[in-house]
JSON list of C-alpha atoms in Angstrom, two decimals:
[
{"chain": "A", "resi": 26, "resn": "THR", "atom": "CA", "xyz": [-0.03, 0.68, -0.34]},
{"chain": "A", "resi": 27, "resn": "LEU", "atom": "CA", "xyz": [1.90, 3.39, -1.09]},
{"chain": "A", "resi": 28, "resn": "GLU", "atom": "CA", "xyz": [0.34, 6.43, -0.22]},
{"chain": "A", "resi": 29, "resn": "PRO", "atom": "CA", "xyz": [0.63, 9.51, -2.61]},
{"chain": "A", "resi": 30, "resn": "GLY", "atom": "CA", "xyz": [4.16, 10.76, -2.94]},
{"chain": "A", "resi": 31, "resn": "GLU", "atom": "CA", "xyz": [5.87, 7.39, -1.50]},
{"chain": "A", "resi": 32, "resn": "SER", "atom": "CA", "xyz": [7.12, 4.86, -4.16]},
{"chain": "A", "resi": 33, "resn": "ALA", "atom": "CA", "xyz": [7.94, 1.51, -4.24]},
{"chain": "A", "resi": 34, "resn": "PHE", "atom": "CA", "xyz": [10.51, -0.02, -6.85]},
{"chain": "A", "resi": 35, "resn": "VAL", "atom": "CA", "xyz": [9.55, -3.63, -8.65]},
{"chain": "A", "resi": 36, "resn": "GLY", "atom": "CA", "xyz": [12.77, -4.92, -10.38]},
{"chain": "A", "resi": 37, "resn": "ALA", "atom": "CA", "xyz": [12.66, -7.58, -13.74]},
{"chain": "A", "resi": 38, "resn": "GLY", "atom": "CA", "xyz": [10.48, -10.25, -13.97]},
{"chain": "A", "resi": 39, "resn": "VAL", "atom": "CA", "xyz": [9.14, -9.21, -10.44]},
{"chain": "A", "resi": 40, "resn": "VAL", "atom": "CA", "xyz": [5.01, -9.94, -11.03]},
{"chain": "A", "resi": 41, "resn": "HIS", "atom": "CA", "xyz": [3.22, -6.53, -9.92]},
{"chain": "A", "resi": 42, "resn": "ALA", "atom": "CA", "xyz": [-0.74, -5.46, -9.75]},
{"chain": "A", "resi": 43, "resn": "TYR", "atom": "CA", "xyz": [-2.09, -2.92, -9.12]},
{"chain": "A", "resi": 44, "resn": "LEU", "atom": "CA", "xyz": [-5.53, -3.26, -7.50]},
{"chain": "A", "resi": 45, "resn": "ALA", "atom": "CA", "xyz": [-6.75, 0.04, -6.79]},
{"chain": "A", "resi": 46, "resn": "GLY", "atom": "CA", "xyz": [-5.41, 4.07, -7.40]},
{"chain": "A", "resi": 47, "resn": "LEU", "atom": "CA", "xyz": [-3.03, 6.30, -9.26]},
{"chain": "A", "resi": 48, "resn": "GLY", "atom": "CA", "xyz": [-0.33, 4.57, -9.93]},
{"chain": "A", "resi": 49, "resn": "LEU", "atom": "CA", "xyz": [2.67, 6.13, -12.07]},
{"chain": "A", "resi": 50, "resn": "GLU", "atom": "CA", "xyz": [4.64, 3.67, -12.98]},
{"chain": "A", "resi": 51, "resn": "THR", "atom": "CA", "xyz": [7.86, 4.12, -14.88]},
{"chain": "A", "resi": 52, "resn": "MET", "atom": "CA", "xyz": [10.28, 1.48, -16.84]},
{"chain": "A", "resi": 53, "resn": "ALA", "atom": "CA", "xyz": [13.25, 1.34, -18.90]},
{"chain": "A", "resi": 54, "resn": "SER", "atom": "CA", "xyz": [13.12, 0.65, -22.61]},
{"chain": "A", "resi": 55, "resn": "SER", "atom": "CA", "xyz": [11.66, -2.90, -22.83]},
{"chain": "A", "resi": 56, "resn": "ASP", "atom": "CA", "xyz": [10.22, -4.78, -25.73]},
{"chain": "A", "resi": 57, "resn": "ASN", "atom": "CA", "xyz": [8.18, -7.24, -22.96]},
{"chain": "A", "resi": 58, "resn": "VAL", "atom": "CA", "xyz": [5.62, -6.29, -21.32]},
{"chain": "A", "resi": 59, "resn": "LEU", "atom": "CA", "xyz": [3.62, -10.40, -19.68]},
{"chain": "A", "resi": 60, "resn": "ARG", "atom": "CA", "xyz": [1.27, -10.14, -18.54]},
{"chain": "A", "resi": 61, "resn": "ALA", "atom": "CA", "xyz": [-0.45, -12.72, -15.92]},
{"chain": "A", "resi": 62, "resn": "GLY", "atom": "CA", "xyz": [-4.26, -11.87, -15.88]},
{"chain": "A", "resi": 63, "resn": "LEU", "atom": "CA", "xyz": [-6.45, -9.43, -13.94]},
{"chain": "A", "resi": 64, "resn": "THR", "atom": "CA", "xyz": [-6.25, -7.98, -18.22]},
{"chain": "A", "resi": 65, "resn": "HIS", "atom": "CA", "xyz": [-8.45, -8.70, -21.84]},
{"chain": "A", "resi": 66, "resn": "LYS", "atom": "CA", "xyz": [-4.93, -9.01, -23.67]},
{"chain": "A", "resi": 67, "resn": "LYS", "atom": "CA", "xyz": [-2.34, -11.71, -24.11]},
{"chain": "A", "resi": 68, "resn": "ILE", "atom": "CA", "xyz": [-1.68, -14.13, -21.05]},
{"chain": "A", "resi": 69, "resn": "ASP", "atom": "CA", "xyz": [2.18, -16.19, -22.01]},
{"chain": "A", "resi": 70, "resn": "VAL", "atom": "CA", "xyz": [1.55, -17.77, -18.33]},
{"chain": "A", "resi": 71, "resn": "ALA", "atom": "CA", "xyz": [4.93, -20.62, -20.07]},
{"chain": "A", "resi": 72, "resn": "ALA", "atom": "CA", "xyz": [6.76, -17.76, -20.80]},
{"chain": "A", "resi": 73, "resn": "LEU", "atom": "CA", "xyz": [5.62, -15.37, -17.19]},
{"chain": "A", "resi": 74, "resn": "LEU", "atom": "CA", "xyz": [6.61, -18.45, -15.24]},
{"chain": "A", "resi": 75, "resn": "GLU", "atom": "CA", "xyz": [10.48, -18.76, -17.21]},
{"chain": "A", "resi": 76, "resn": "CYS", "atom": "CA", "xyz": [11.19, -14.90, -16.49]},
{"chain": "A", "resi": 77, "resn": "THR", "atom": "CA", "xyz": [10.19, -14.40, -12.92]},
{"chain": "A", "resi": 78, "resn": "VAL", "atom": "CA", "xyz": [12.35, -13.77, -10.44]},
{"chain": "A", "resi": 79, "resn": "TYR", "atom": "CA", "xyz": [10.62, -16.14, -7.51]},
{"chain": "A", "resi": 80, "resn": "ASP", "atom": "CA", "xyz": [11.67, -13.14, -4.59]},
{"chain": "A", "resi": 81, "resn": "ASP", "atom": "CA", "xyz": [10.29, -12.52, -1.50]},
{"chain": "A", "resi": 82, "resn": "SER", "atom": "CA", "xyz": [12.82, -9.96, -0.17]},
{"chain": "A", "resi": 83, "resn": "PRO", "atom": "CA", "xyz": [11.19, -6.85, 0.67]},
{"chain": "A", "resi": 84, "resn": "VAL", "atom": "CA", "xyz": [9.95, -4.49, -1.23]},
{"chain": "A", "resi": 85, "resn": "VAL", "atom": "CA", "xyz": [12.16, -1.26, -1.98]},
{"chain": "A", "resi": 86, "resn": "ARG", "atom": "CA", "xyz": [11.30, 2.01, -1.27]},
{"chain": "A", "resi": 87, "resn": "PRO", "atom": "CA", "xyz": [12.41, 4.97, -2.68]},
{"chain": "A", "resi": 88, "resn": "VAL", "atom": "CA", "xyz": [12.59, 8.23, -0.99]},
{"chain": "A", "resi": 89, "resn": "ALA", "atom": "CA", "xyz": [12.21, 11.00, -1.63]},
{"chain": "A", "resi": 90, "resn": "VAL", "atom": "CA", "xyz": [14.86, 13.95, -0.90]},
{"chain": "A", "resi": 91, "resn": "PRO", "atom": "CA", "xyz": [13.39, 17.36, -0.28]},
{"chain": "A", "resi": 92, "resn": "GLY", "atom": "CA", "xyz": [14.69, 20.21, -3.28]},
{"chain": "A", "resi": 93, "resn": "ARG", "atom": "CA", "xyz": [16.83, 23.06, -2.93]},
{"chain": "A", "resi": 94, "resn": "GLY", "atom": "CA", "xyz": [16.48, 26.31, -4.56]},
{"chain": "A", "resi": 95, "resn": "GLY", "atom": "CA", "xyz": [12.84, 26.01, -6.00]},
{"chain": "A", "resi": 96, "resn": "GLN", "atom": "CA", "xyz": [13.57, 22.62, -6.84]},
{"chain": "A", "resi": 97, "resn": "PRO", "atom": "CA", "xyz": [11.27, 20.63, -6.90]},
{"chain": "A", "resi": 98, "resn": "ALA", "atom": "CA", "xyz": [11.64, 16.92, -4.67]},
{"chain": "A", "resi": 99, "resn": "THR", "atom": "CA", "xyz": [13.67, 14.00, -6.29]},
{"chain": "A", "resi": 100, "resn": "ILE", "atom": "CA", "xyz": [13.14, 10.25, -6.24]},
{"chain": "A", "resi": 101, "resn": "ARG", "atom": "CA", "xyz": [16.21, 8.26, -7.06]},
{"chain": "A", "resi": 102, "resn": "ALA", "atom": "CA", "xyz": [15.66, 4.37, -7.53]},
{"chain": "A", "resi": 103, "resn": "GLU", "atom": "CA", "xyz": [17.26, 1.28, -8.76]},
{"chain": "A", "resi": 104, "resn": "ALA", "atom": "CA", "xyz": [16.95, 2.31, -11.98]},
{"chain": "A", "resi": 105, "resn": "ARG", "atom": "CA", "xyz": [20.03, 4.07, -13.44]},
{"chain": "A", "resi": 106, "resn": "GLU", "atom": "CA", "xyz": [18.28, 5.00, -16.96]},
{"chain": "A", "resi": 107, "resn": "PHE", "atom": "CA", "xyz": [15.50, 7.29, -15.57]},
{"chain": "A", "resi": 108, "resn": "ALA", "atom": "CA", "xyz": [14.51, 9.46, -11.96]},
{"chain": "A", "resi": 109, "resn": "LEU", "atom": "CA", "xyz": [11.08, 11.51, -10.36]},
{"chain": "A", "resi": 110, "resn": "ALA", "atom": "CA", "xyz": [11.85, 15.46, -9.90]},
{"chain": "A", "resi": 111, "resn": "LEU", "atom": "CA", "xyz": [7.89, 15.54, -7.85]},
{"chain": "A", "resi": 112, "resn": "ALA", "atom": "CA", "xyz": [6.91, 19.52, -7.92]},
{"chain": "A", "resi": 113, "resn": "ALA", "atom": "CA", "xyz": [3.89, 20.82, -6.67]},
{"chain": "A", "resi": 114, "resn": "PRO", "atom": "CA", "xyz": [4.43, 24.61, -6.67]},
{"chain": "A", "resi": 115, "resn": "ALA", "atom": "CA", "xyz": [1.22, 25.75, -4.58]},
{"chain": "A", "resi": 116, "resn": "ARG", "atom": "CA", "xyz": [3.21, 23.57, -1.53]},
{"chain": "A", "resi": 117, "resn": "ALA", "atom": "CA", "xyz": [6.42, 25.37, -1.81]},
{"chain": "A", "resi": 118, "resn": "GLY", "atom": "CA", "xyz": [5.36, 28.56, -1.94]},
{"chain": "A", "resi": 119, "resn": "GLY", "atom": "CA", "xyz": [6.41, 29.58, -5.89]},
{"chain": "A", "resi": 120, "resn": "PRO", "atom": "CA", "xyz": [7.09, 28.45, -8.37]},
{"chain": "A", "resi": 121, "resn": "GLN", "atom": "CA", "xyz": [9.47, 25.43, -9.13]},
{"chain": "A", "resi": 122, "resn": "TYR", "atom": "CA", "xyz": [11.88, 24.41, -11.15]},
{"chain": "A", "resi": 123, "resn": "VAL", "atom": "CA", "xyz": [12.82, 21.14, -13.12]},
{"chain": "A", "resi": 124, "resn": "THR", "atom": "CA", "xyz": [17.14, 21.60, -14.31]},
{"chain": "A", "resi": 125, "resn": "GLN", "atom": "CA", "xyz": [17.45, 18.25, -15.61]},
{"chain": "A", "resi": 126, "resn": "ASP", "atom": "CA", "xyz": [19.17, 18.33, -19.15]},
{"chain": "A", "resi": 127, "resn": "GLY", "atom": "CA", "xyz": [17.62, 15.72, -21.42]},
{"chain": "A", "resi": 128, "resn": "PRO", "atom": "CA", "xyz": [14.24, 14.81, -22.25]},
{"chain": "A", "resi": 129, "resn": "ARG", "atom": "CA", "xyz": [12.11, 14.29, -19.83]},
{"chain": "A", "resi": 130, "resn": "VAL", "atom": "CA", "xyz": [7.63, 13.88, -19.67]},
{"chain": "A", "resi": 131, "resn": "ALA", "atom": "CA", "xyz": [5.33, 15.51, -17.35]},
{"chain": "A", "resi": 132, "resn": "VAL", "atom": "CA", "xyz": [2.17, 14.58, -16.09]},
{"chain": "A", "resi": 133, "resn": "CYS", "atom": "CA", "xyz": [0.06, 15.90, -13.66]},
{"chain": "A", "resi": 134, "resn": "THR", "atom": "CA", "xyz": [-1.12, 14.02, -11.74]},
{"chain": "A", "resi": 135, "resn": "SER", "atom": "CA", "xyz": [-4.16, 17.49, -10.29]},
{"chain": "A", "resi": 136, "resn": "GLY", "atom": "CA", "xyz": [-5.00, 20.62, -10.47]},
{"chain": "A", "resi": 137, "resn": "SER", "atom": "CA", "xyz": [-3.19, 22.17, -12.97]},
{"chain": "A", "resi": 138, "resn": "LEU", "atom": "CA", "xyz": [-0.07, 23.93, -14.11]},
{"chain": "A", "resi": 139, "resn": "GLY", "atom": "CA", "xyz": [1.60, 25.78, -15.94]},
{"chain": "A", "resi": 140, "resn": "LEU", "atom": "CA", "xyz": [4.84, 24.94, -17.84]},
{"chain": "A", "resi": 141, "resn": "ARG", "atom": "CA", "xyz": [6.92, 26.92, -19.34]},
{"chain": "A", "resi": 142, "resn": "ALA", "atom": "CA", "xyz": [9.96, 26.38, -21.07]},
{"chain": "A", "resi": 143, "resn": "ALA", "atom": "CA", "xyz": [13.53, 28.40, -21.03]},
{"chain": "A", "resi": 144, "resn": "ASP", "atom": "CA", "xyz": [13.22, 28.58, -24.82]},
{"chain": "A", "resi": 145, "resn": "GLY", "atom": "CA", "xyz": [9.88, 30.00, -24.50]},
{"chain": "A", "resi": 146, "resn": "SER", "atom": "CA", "xyz": [7.46, 26.58, -25.29]},
{"chain": "A", "resi": 147, "resn": "GLU", "atom": "CA", "xyz": [4.65, 27.11, -21.89]},
{"chain": "A", "resi": 148, "resn": "LEU", "atom": "CA", "xyz": [2.35, 24.27, -21.72]},
{"chain": "A", "resi": 149, "resn": "ALA", "atom": "CA", "xyz": [-1.10, 24.25, -19.21]},
{"chain": "A", "resi": 150, "resn": "PRO", "atom": "CA", "xyz": [-1.39, 20.64, -18.97]},
{"chain": "A", "resi": 151, "resn": "THR", "atom": "CA", "xyz": [-4.58, 19.57, -16.02]},
{"chain": "A", "resi": 152, "resn": "LYS", "atom": "CA", "xyz": [-5.44, 16.25, -13.62]},
{"chain": "A", "resi": 153, "resn": "GLY", "atom": "CA", "xyz": [-4.46, 13.09, -15.65]},
{"chain": "A", "resi": 154, "resn": "GLU", "atom": "CA", "xyz": [-3.04, 14.85, -19.10]},
{"chain": "A", "resi": 155, "resn": "SER", "atom": "CA", "xyz": [1.12, 13.95, -19.81]},
{"chain": "A", "resi": 156, "resn": "VAL", "atom": "CA", "xyz": [3.49, 16.29, -21.65]},
{"chain": "A", "resi": 157, "resn": "PHE", "atom": "CA", "xyz": [6.72, 15.66, -23.78]},
{"chain": "A", "resi": 158, "resn": "VAL", "atom": "CA", "xyz": [9.13, 18.10, -22.61]},
{"chain": "A", "resi": 159, "resn": "PRO", "atom": "CA", "xyz": [12.26, 17.46, -25.30]},
{"chain": "A", "resi": 160, "resn": "HIS", "atom": "CA", "xyz": [16.36, 18.10, -24.40]},
{"chain": "A", "resi": 161, "resn": "SER", "atom": "CA", "xyz": [16.02, 21.33, -26.35]},
{"chain": "A", "resi": 162, "resn": "ALA", "atom": "CA", "xyz": [13.75, 23.38, -24.26]},
{"chain": "A", "resi": 163, "resn": "GLY", "atom": "CA", "xyz": [16.32, 23.26, -21.12]},
{"chain": "A", "resi": 164, "resn": "ARG", "atom": "CA", "xyz": [14.82, 24.09, -17.94]},
{"chain": "A", "resi": 165, "resn": "LEU", "atom": "CA", "xyz": [11.68, 23.83, -17.26]},
{"chain": "A", "resi": 166, "resn": "GLU", "atom": "CA", "xyz": [9.44, 26.20, -14.11]},
{"chain": "A", "resi": 167, "resn": "VAL", "atom": "CA", "xyz": [6.63, 24.09, -12.86]},
{"chain": "A", "resi": 168, "resn": "ARG", "atom": "CA", "xyz": [3.48, 26.72, -12.24]},
{"chain": "A", "resi": 169, "resn": "GLY", "atom": "CA", "xyz": [0.08, 26.59, -10.29]},
{"chain": "A", "resi": 170, "resn": "ASP", "atom": "CA", "xyz": [-2.10, 24.66, -8.28]},
{"chain": "A", "resi": 171, "resn": "GLY", "atom": "CA", "xyz": [-1.28, 21.29, -8.68]},
{"chain": "A", "resi": 172, "resn": "GLU", "atom": "CA", "xyz": [0.85, 18.79, -8.93]},
{"chain": "A", "resi": 173, "resn": "ALA", "atom": "CA", "xyz": [2.66, 16.54, -11.49]},
{"chain": "A", "resi": 174, "resn": "VAL", "atom": "CA", "xyz": [5.83, 13.75, -11.55]},
{"chain": "A", "resi": 175, "resn": "VAL", "atom": "CA", "xyz": [9.07, 15.32, -14.50]},
{"chain": "A", "resi": 176, "resn": "VAL", "atom": "CA", "xyz": [10.83, 11.62, -15.28]},
{"chain": "A", "resi": 177, "resn": "PHE", "atom": "CA", "xyz": [14.17, 12.09, -16.57]},
{"chain": "A", "resi": 178, "resn": "VAL", "atom": "CA", "xyz": [17.12, 10.59, -17.08]},
{"chain": "A", "resi": 179, "resn": "PRO", "atom": "CA", "xyz": [19.93, 11.47, -15.03]}
]
């Protein structure tokens, strides 16, 4: 069970499922997803059993590290391919700045936001909408009453 703002890292080959609520799943580049059930999509039991990692270790729960100087909190999991920024400008008392370079995806998880890139482009996503931010956009200013998760390449 996760509370808002909490995270869990699920390694490759570990069976997992969402039963209720909103969960944002970020995964490294992959050309395979095997389904175990609870879906109308193809289920390949033999392949699933072959690839499943049977491990009863405790769940890895990366903790958000508070940002400084107008930057949002960040979550770094065991994956080298991605990290998360948790932007909540209203809670922070003003705009927050995602300064990480590279391509990013911003997902508005509540309210509405104004996103302004260093290249001058602006977007206003609302709850449930996502935005691709190219590397060339530069620093991203996040403002408004909403919250967002920004996935970036560390």
